PDB file of C-alpha atoms in Angstrom:
ATOM      1  CA  ASN A   1      99.620  73.760 102.997  1.00 72.00           C
ATOM      2  CA  ALA A   2     102.131  76.556 102.538  1.00 80.00           C
ATOM      3  CA  GLY A   3      99.338  79.088 102.019  1.00 94.00           C
ATOM      4  CA  VAL A   4     100.540  82.182 100.190  1.00 96.00           C
ATOM      5  CA  THR A   5     104.258  82.481  99.489  1.00 97.00           C
ATOM      6  CA  GLN A   6     106.209  85.356  97.959  1.00 97.00           C
ATOM      7  CA  THR A   7     109.569  85.426  96.211  1.00 97.00           C
ATOM      8  CA  PRO A   8     111.937  87.156  96.869  1.00 97.00           C
ATOM      9  CA  LYS A   9     111.731  88.340 100.474  1.00 96.00           C
ATOM     10  CA  PHE A  10     113.984  91.329  99.909  1.00 97.00           C
ATOM     11  CA  ARG A  11     115.494  93.020  96.862  1.00 96.00           C
ATOM     12  CA  VAL A  12     117.533  96.112  96.080  1.00 97.00           C
ATOM     13  CA  LEU A  13     117.233  97.625  92.610  1.00 97.00           C
ATOM     14  CA  LYS A  14     118.811 100.544  90.858  1.00 97.00           C
ATOM     15  CA  THR A  15     116.563 103.101  89.151  1.00 97.00           C
ATOM     16  CA  GLY A  16     115.584 101.853  85.716  1.00 97.00           C
ATOM     17  CA  GLN A  17     116.134  98.162  86.423  1.00 97.00           C
ATOM     18  CA  SER A  18     113.331  95.668  86.012  1.00 96.00           C
ATOM     19  CA  MET A  19     112.212  92.784  88.143  1.00 96.00           C
ATOM     20  CA  THR A  20     109.348  90.354  88.730  1.00 97.00           C
ATOM     21  CA  LEU A  21     107.809  89.470  92.060  1.00 98.00           C
ATOM     22  CA  LEU A  22     106.262  86.018  92.295  1.00 97.00           C
ATOM     23  CA  CYS A  23     103.242  85.092  94.378  1.00 98.00           C
ATOM     24  CA  ALA A  24     102.127  81.476  94.708  1.00 98.00           C
ATOM     25  CA  GLN A  25      99.151  79.956  96.550  1.00 97.00           C
ATOM     26  CA  ASP A  26      98.268  76.317  97.076  1.00 96.00           C
ATOM     27  CA  MET A  27      94.661  76.792  98.244  1.00 94.00           C
ATOM     28  CA  ASN A  28      93.057  76.645  94.792  1.00 93.00           C
ATOM     29  CA  HIS A  29      91.850  80.228  95.183  1.00 94.00           C
ATOM     30  CA  GLU A  30      90.317  82.014  92.224  1.00 93.00           C
ATOM     31  CA  TYR A  31      91.126  85.584  93.278  1.00 93.00           C
ATOM     32  CA  MET A  32      94.617  86.974  93.765  1.00 94.00           C
ATOM     33  CA  TYR A  33      95.776  90.481  94.665  1.00 94.00           C
ATOM     34  CA  TRP A  34      98.888  92.639  94.826  1.00 97.00           C
ATOM     35  CA  TYR A  35      99.134  95.442  97.414  1.00 95.00           C
ATOM     36  CA  ARG A  36     101.855  97.886  98.354  1.00 96.00           C
ATOM     37  CA  GLN A  37     102.405  99.382 101.785  1.00 95.00           C
ATOM     38  CA  ASP A  38     104.458 102.486 102.370  1.00 93.00           C
ATOM     39  CA  PRO A  39     105.771 103.414 105.847  1.00 85.00           C
ATOM     40  CA  GLY A  40     102.989 104.378 108.247  1.00 80.00           C
ATOM     41  CA  MET A  41     100.314 103.788 105.642  1.00 83.00           C
ATOM     42  CA  GLY A  42      97.629 101.220 105.016  1.00 85.00           C
ATOM     43  CA  LEU A  43      97.760  98.807 102.105  1.00 90.00           C
ATOM     44  CA  ARG A  44      96.874 100.034  98.632  1.00 92.00           C
ATOM     45  CA  LEU A  45      95.673  97.707  95.893  1.00 92.00           C
ATOM     46  CA  ILE A  46      97.851  97.649  92.761  1.00 96.00           C
ATOM     47  CA  HIS A  47      96.261  94.965  90.563  1.00 96.00           C
ATOM     48  CA  TYR A  48      94.101  91.945  91.093  1.00 93.00           C
ATOM     49  CA  SER A  49      92.918  88.868  89.207  1.00 94.00           C
ATOM     50  CA  VAL A  50      89.541  87.154  89.298  1.00 91.00           C
ATOM     51  CA  GLY A  51      90.816  83.978  87.661  1.00 92.00           C
ATOM     52  CA  GLU A  52      93.442  82.418  85.457  1.00 94.00           C
ATOM     53  CA  GLY A  53      94.174  84.610  82.452  1.00 93.00           C
ATOM     54  CA  THR A  54      92.425  87.704  83.857  1.00 94.00           C
ATOM     55  CA  THR A  55      93.754  90.857  85.501  1.00 95.00           C
ATOM     56  CA  ALA A  56      92.276  94.176  86.596  1.00 94.00           C
ATOM     57  CA  LYS A  57      93.610  97.501  87.836  1.00 94.00           C
ATOM     58  CA  GLY A  58      93.385  98.531  91.455  1.00 92.00           C
ATOM     59  CA  GLU A  59      93.955 101.863  93.159  1.00 90.00           C
ATOM     60  CA  VAL A  60      97.606 102.433  92.184  1.00 94.00           C
ATOM     61  CA  PRO A  61      98.386 100.451  88.979  1.00 96.00           C
ATOM     62  CA  ASP A  62     100.780 102.849  87.225  1.00 96.00           C
ATOM     63  CA  GLY A  63     104.316 101.542  86.746  1.00 96.00           C
ATOM     64  CA  TYR A  64     103.322  97.915  87.296  1.00 97.00           C
ATOM     65  CA  ASN A  65     102.201  95.028  85.122  1.00 97.00           C
ATOM     66  CA  VAL A  66     100.791  91.672  86.166  1.00 97.00           C
ATOM     67  CA  SER A  67     100.141  88.261  84.687  1.00 97.00           C
ATOM     68  CA  ARG A  68      98.123  85.238  85.800  1.00 97.00           C
ATOM     69  CA  LEU A  69      99.106  82.458  83.424  1.00 95.00           C
ATOM     70  CA  LYS A  70      98.504  79.745  86.012  1.00 95.00           C
ATOM     71  CA  LYS A  71      95.778  79.717  88.635  1.00 96.00           C
ATOM     72  CA  GLN A  72      98.239  79.308  91.478  1.00 97.00           C
ATOM     73  CA  ASN A  73     100.651  82.074  90.439  1.00 97.00           C
ATOM     74  CA  PHE A  74     100.320  85.845  90.197  1.00 98.00           C
ATOM     75  CA  LEU A  75     103.305  87.818  88.942  1.00 98.00           C
ATOM     76  CA  LEU A  76     103.945  91.518  89.521  1.00 98.00           C
ATOM     77  CA  GLY A  77     106.402  93.206  87.184  1.00 97.00           C
ATOM     78  CA  LEU A  78     108.261  96.482  87.392  1.00 96.00           C
ATOM     79  CA  GLU A  79     109.556  97.358  83.925  1.00 92.00           C
ATOM     80  CA  SER A  80     111.622 100.399  84.950  1.00 96.00           C
ATOM     81  CA  ALA A  81     111.919 100.755  88.708  1.00 96.00           C
ATOM     82  CA  ALA A  82     111.705 104.198  90.324  1.00 97.00           C
ATOM     83  CA  PRO A  83     112.567 105.272  93.885  1.00 96.00           C
ATOM     84  CA  SER A  84     108.852 105.950  94.445  1.00 96.00           C
ATOM     85  CA  GLN A  85     108.286 102.208  94.136  1.00 97.00           C
ATOM     86  CA  THR A  86     110.307 101.524  97.266  1.00 97.00           C
ATOM     87  CA  SER A  87     107.769  99.753  99.419  1.00 97.00           C
ATOM     88  CA  VAL A  88     106.676  96.469 100.945  1.00 97.00           C
ATOM     89  CA  TYR A  89     104.611  94.403  98.532  1.00 98.00           C
ATOM     90  CA  PHE A  90     101.995  91.974  99.770  1.00 97.00           C
ATOM     91  CA  CYS A  91     100.208  89.342  97.782  1.00 97.00           C
ATOM     92  CA  ALA A  92      96.864  87.885  98.851  1.00 95.00           C
ATOM     93  CA  SER A  93      94.350  85.350  97.606  1.00 94.00           C
ATOM     94  CA  SER A  94      90.710  84.519  98.261  1.00 91.00           C
ATOM     95  CA  TYR A  95      88.523  81.592  97.333  1.00 88.00           C
ATOM     96  CA  GLY A  96      85.607  83.191  95.532  1.00 75.00           C
ATOM     97  CA  THR A  97      84.417  86.751  95.388  1.00 66.00           C
ATOM     98  CA  PRO A  98      86.349  89.620  97.041  1.00 58.00           C
ATOM     99  CA  GLN A  99      83.912  89.265  99.938  1.00 64.00           C
ATOM    100  CA  GLU A 100      85.644  86.062 100.880  1.00 74.00           C
ATOM    101  CA  THR A 101      88.416  86.154 103.452  1.00 86.00           C
ATOM    102  CA  GLN A 102      91.753  87.153 101.989  1.00 90.00           C
ATOM    103  CA  TYR A 103      94.919  85.301 102.948  1.00 93.00           C
ATOM    104  CA  PHE A 104      98.137  87.285 102.786  1.00 95.00           C
ATOM    105  CA  GLY A 105     101.726  86.366 102.073  1.00 96.00           C
ATOM    106  CA  PRO A 106     104.682  87.494 104.194  1.00 96.00           C
ATOM    107  CA  GLY A 107     105.630  90.378 101.925  1.00 97.00           C
ATOM    108  CA  THR A 108     108.534  91.437  99.712  1.00 97.00           C
ATOM    109  CA  ARG A 109     110.620  94.432 100.739  1.00 97.00           C
ATOM    110  CA  LEU A 110     111.823  96.369  97.720  1.00 97.00           C
ATOM    111  CA  LEU A 111     114.356  99.194  97.853  1.00 97.00           C
ATOM    112  CA  VAL A 112     114.940 101.213  94.685  1.00 97.00           C
ATOM    113  CA  LEU A 113     118.053 103.374  94.764  1.00 97.00           C
TER     114      LEU A 113
ATOM    115  CA  ASP B   1      82.588 100.793  99.794  1.00 64.00           C
ATOM    116  CA  ALA B   2      81.790 102.435 103.109  1.00 69.00           C
ATOM    117  CA  LYS B   3      84.227 104.963 104.559  1.00 83.00           C
ATOM    118  CA  THR B   4      85.384 103.907 108.016  1.00 89.00           C
ATOM    119  CA  THR B   5      86.818 105.958 110.861  1.00 91.00           C
ATOM    120  CA  GLN B   6      89.007 104.499 113.598  1.00 95.00           C
ATOM    121  CA  PRO B   7      91.071 106.010 116.407  1.00 97.00           C
ATOM    122  CA  THR B   8      94.735 106.292 115.534  1.00 95.00           C
ATOM    123  CA  SER B   9      95.973 104.425 118.597  1.00 97.00           C
ATOM    124  CA  MET B  10      94.832 102.721 121.790  1.00 97.00           C
ATOM    125  CA  ASP B  11      96.454 101.099 124.805  1.00 97.00           C
ATOM    126  CA  CYS B  12      95.197  98.088 126.708  1.00 96.00           C
ATOM    127  CA  ALA B  13      96.484  96.334 129.814  1.00 97.00           C
ATOM    128  CA  GLU B  14      97.470  92.704 129.349  1.00 97.00           C
ATOM    129  CA  GLY B  15      94.677  90.343 130.369  1.00 96.00           C
ATOM    130  CA  ARG B  16      91.979  92.975 129.999  1.00 97.00           C
ATOM    131  CA  ALA B  17      89.468  93.208 127.187  1.00 97.00           C
ATOM    132  CA  ALA B  18      90.468  95.393 124.265  1.00 98.00           C
ATOM    133  CA  ASN B  19      87.544  97.214 122.670  1.00 98.00           C
ATOM    134  CA  LEU B  20      88.333  98.745 119.280  1.00 98.00           C
ATOM    135  CA  PRO B  21      85.649 101.041 117.834  1.00 97.00           C
ATOM    136  CA  CYS B  22      84.913 101.713 114.193  1.00 95.00           C
ATOM    137  CA  ASN B  23      82.506 104.198 112.673  1.00 94.00           C
ATOM    138  CA  HIS B  24      80.968 103.323 109.297  1.00 89.00           C
ATOM    139  CA  SER B  25      77.969 105.613 109.081  1.00 84.00           C
ATOM    140  CA  THR B  26      77.754 105.401 105.269  1.00 84.00           C
ATOM    141  CA  ILE B  27      77.648 101.623 105.096  1.00 84.00           C
ATOM    142  CA  SER B  28      74.977 100.225 102.803  1.00 83.00           C
ATOM    143  CA  GLY B  29      72.714  97.277 103.446  1.00 81.00           C
ATOM    144  CA  ASN B  30      74.754  94.688 101.588  1.00 82.00           C
ATOM    145  CA  GLU B  31      78.180  95.744 102.815  1.00 86.00           C
ATOM    146  CA  TYR B  32      79.934  93.607 105.375  1.00 89.00           C
ATOM    147  CA  VAL B  33      82.196  94.880 108.140  1.00 91.00           C
ATOM    148  CA  TYR B  34      85.562  93.151 108.082  1.00 92.00           C
ATOM    149  CA  TRP B  35      88.393  93.272 110.608  1.00 94.00           C
ATOM    150  CA  TYR B  36      92.007  92.436 109.819  1.00 95.00           C
ATOM    151  CA  ARG B  37      95.145  93.009 111.846  1.00 96.00           C
ATOM    152  CA  GLN B  38      98.780  93.425 110.945  1.00 95.00           C
ATOM    153  CA  ILE B  39     101.400  92.407 113.469  1.00 94.00           C
ATOM    154  CA  HIS B  40     104.638  94.343 113.060  1.00 88.00           C
ATOM    155  CA  SER B  41     105.519  94.081 109.356  1.00 83.00           C
ATOM    156  CA  GLN B  42     103.794  90.786 108.617  1.00 92.00           C
ATOM    157  CA  GLY B  43     100.999  90.327 106.099  1.00 93.00           C
ATOM    158  CA  PRO B  44      97.521  91.250 107.366  1.00 93.00           C
ATOM    159  CA  GLN B  45      95.570  88.512 109.106  1.00 94.00           C
ATOM    160  CA  TYR B  46      91.802  88.066 108.922  1.00 92.00           C
ATOM    161  CA  ILE B  47      90.029  88.305 112.283  1.00 95.00           C
ATOM    162  CA  ILE B  48      86.282  88.364 111.806  1.00 94.00           C
ATOM    163  CA  HIS B  49      83.464  89.810 109.708  1.00 92.00           C
ATOM    164  CA  GLY B  50      79.739  90.439 110.037  1.00 92.00           C
ATOM    165  CA  LEU B  51      76.707  91.935 108.324  1.00 91.00           C
ATOM    166  CA  LYS B  52      74.004  92.585 110.915  1.00 90.00           C
ATOM    167  CA  ASN B  53      74.298  90.152 113.766  1.00 87.00           C
ATOM    168  CA  ASN B  54      77.013  90.036 116.371  1.00 93.00           C
ATOM    169  CA  GLU B  55      79.675  87.465 115.601  1.00 95.00           C
ATOM    170  CA  THR B  56      82.177  85.540 117.694  1.00 96.00           C
ATOM    171  CA  ASN B  57      85.031  83.242 116.800  1.00 95.00           C
ATOM    172  CA  GLU B  58      88.133  81.910 118.514  1.00 94.00           C
ATOM    173  CA  MET B  59      89.962  85.209 118.065  1.00 94.00           C
ATOM    174  CA  ALA B  60      87.421  87.936 118.817  1.00 97.00           C
ATOM    175  CA  SER B  61      83.849  89.170 119.006  1.00 97.00           C
ATOM    176  CA  LEU B  62      82.262  91.714 116.699  1.00 97.00           C
ATOM    177  CA  ILE B  63      79.430  93.862 117.981  1.00 97.00           C
ATOM    178  CA  ILE B  64      77.494  95.767 115.301  1.00 95.00           C
ATOM    179  CA  THR B  65      74.996  98.438 116.340  1.00 94.00           C
ATOM    180  CA  GLU B  66      71.403  97.977 115.275  1.00 92.00           C
ATOM    181  CA  ASP B  67      71.609 100.879 112.801  1.00 91.00           C
ATOM    182  CA  ARG B  68      74.889  99.386 111.470  1.00 91.00           C
ATOM    183  CA  LYS B  69      76.620 102.757 111.642  1.00 91.00           C
ATOM    184  CA  SER B  70      79.329 101.553 113.997  1.00 93.00           C
ATOM    185  CA  SER B  71      80.889  98.418 115.366  1.00 95.00           C
ATOM    186  CA  THR B  72      83.300  97.281 118.062  1.00 97.00           C
ATOM    187  CA  LEU B  73      85.910  94.558 117.862  1.00 98.00           C
ATOM    188  CA  ILE B  74      86.482  92.907 121.218  1.00 98.00           C
ATOM    189  CA  LEU B  75      89.572  90.917 122.127  1.00 97.00           C
ATOM    190  CA  PRO B  76      88.377  89.367 125.422  1.00 96.00           C
ATOM    191  CA  HIS B  77      91.750  88.806 127.097  1.00 95.00           C
ATOM    192  CA  ALA B  78      94.428  90.814 125.324  1.00 97.00           C
ATOM    193  CA  THR B  79      97.979  89.481 125.342  1.00 97.00           C
ATOM    194  CA  LEU B  80     101.251  91.093 124.308  1.00 97.00           C
ATOM    195  CA  ARG B  81     101.000  89.180 121.018  1.00 95.00           C
ATOM    196  CA  ASP B  82      97.833  91.126 120.184  1.00 97.00           C
ATOM    197  CA  THR B  83      99.876  94.306 119.764  1.00 98.00           C
ATOM    198  CA  ALA B  84      99.196  95.217 116.127  1.00 97.00           C
ATOM    199  CA  VAL B  85      97.459  97.596 113.746  1.00 96.00           C
ATOM    200  CA  TYR B  86      93.771  96.721 113.436  1.00 97.00           C
ATOM    201  CA  TYR B  87      91.884  97.577 110.262  1.00 94.00           C
ATOM    202  CA  CYS B  88      88.107  97.968 110.030  1.00 93.00           C
ATOM    203  CA  ILE B  89      86.824  97.708 106.466  1.00 89.00           C
ATOM    204  CA  GLY B  90      83.334  98.137 105.125  1.00 85.00           C
ATOM    205  CA  ARG B  91      82.900  96.506 101.768  1.00 78.00           C
ATOM    206  CA  GLY B  92      80.585  95.041  99.247  1.00 70.00           C
ATOM    207  CA  ASN B  93      81.611  92.915  96.282  1.00 63.00           C
ATOM    208  CA  THR B  94      84.830  94.815  95.658  1.00 70.00           C
ATOM    209  CA  PRO B  95      88.431  94.343  96.718  1.00 73.00           C
ATOM    210  CA  LEU B  96      89.494  95.409 100.192  1.00 77.00           C
ATOM    211  CA  VAL B  97      90.362  99.050 100.814  1.00 79.00           C
ATOM    212  CA  PHE B  98      92.646  99.504 103.810  1.00 84.00           C
ATOM    213  CA  GLY B  99      92.834 102.723 105.809  1.00 84.00           C
ATOM    214  CA  LYS B 100      95.448 103.495 108.437  1.00 87.00           C
ATOM    215  CA  GLY B 101      93.740 101.447 111.151  1.00 93.00           C
ATOM    216  CA  THR B 102      94.149 101.585 114.924  1.00 96.00           C
ATOM    217  CA  ARG B 103      97.505 100.818 116.485  1.00 96.00           C
ATOM    218  CA  LEU B 104      96.743  98.735 119.598  1.00 98.00           C
ATOM    219  CA  SER B 105      99.489  98.489 122.176  1.00 98.00           C
ATOM    220  CA  VAL B 106      99.011  95.837 124.851  1.00 97.00           C
ATOM    221  CA  ILE B 107     100.958  96.786 127.948  1.00 97.00           C
ATOM    222  CA  ALA B 108     102.266  94.348 130.568  1.00 94.00           C
TER     223      ALA B 108
END
């Protein structure tokens, strides 16, 4: 099993550009999550999904959109990137409820100039 | 979810036990205590969790006080590879909320 994978690993964007981050898991997990981590800070939840076709807002959802068209994939979109979105983005998944153990991907480093 | 308080940083000698404290005085009866760690810039890694009883697995032990207001994560024989940020999280049926954690430095 690959676990949780994220694409791309690193990306540089100019202000106003758009991009999509892809998260994939092969563990048949129902729940998937997107977090961001700024330097010296803990992780903050952006959006999450409790199953295929569902999404919900987390702590810091503004400026991001998500989609869960397939159970194994969770996409995070930035429609118009801003320098404040420079961060490391982590995806995670869990089997059942959020009380279940979460498994994290390796992260995507995003730099917005 | 319960608010947790952890020391900002700790040092531990290699081969010794590392004891990481966490205060969660507002935890409610159905909230678990979870521990994750983040090595360098990798994704967080689950360590252990518990509700009332002490727990042990291949990575660590979790000691929860009888009143459940605090807990201690114990790494029995710390190695250099255990250097990481350790997060204590008190949660019910909601997504994880990460604080700043404790930066553990294992020293040779």
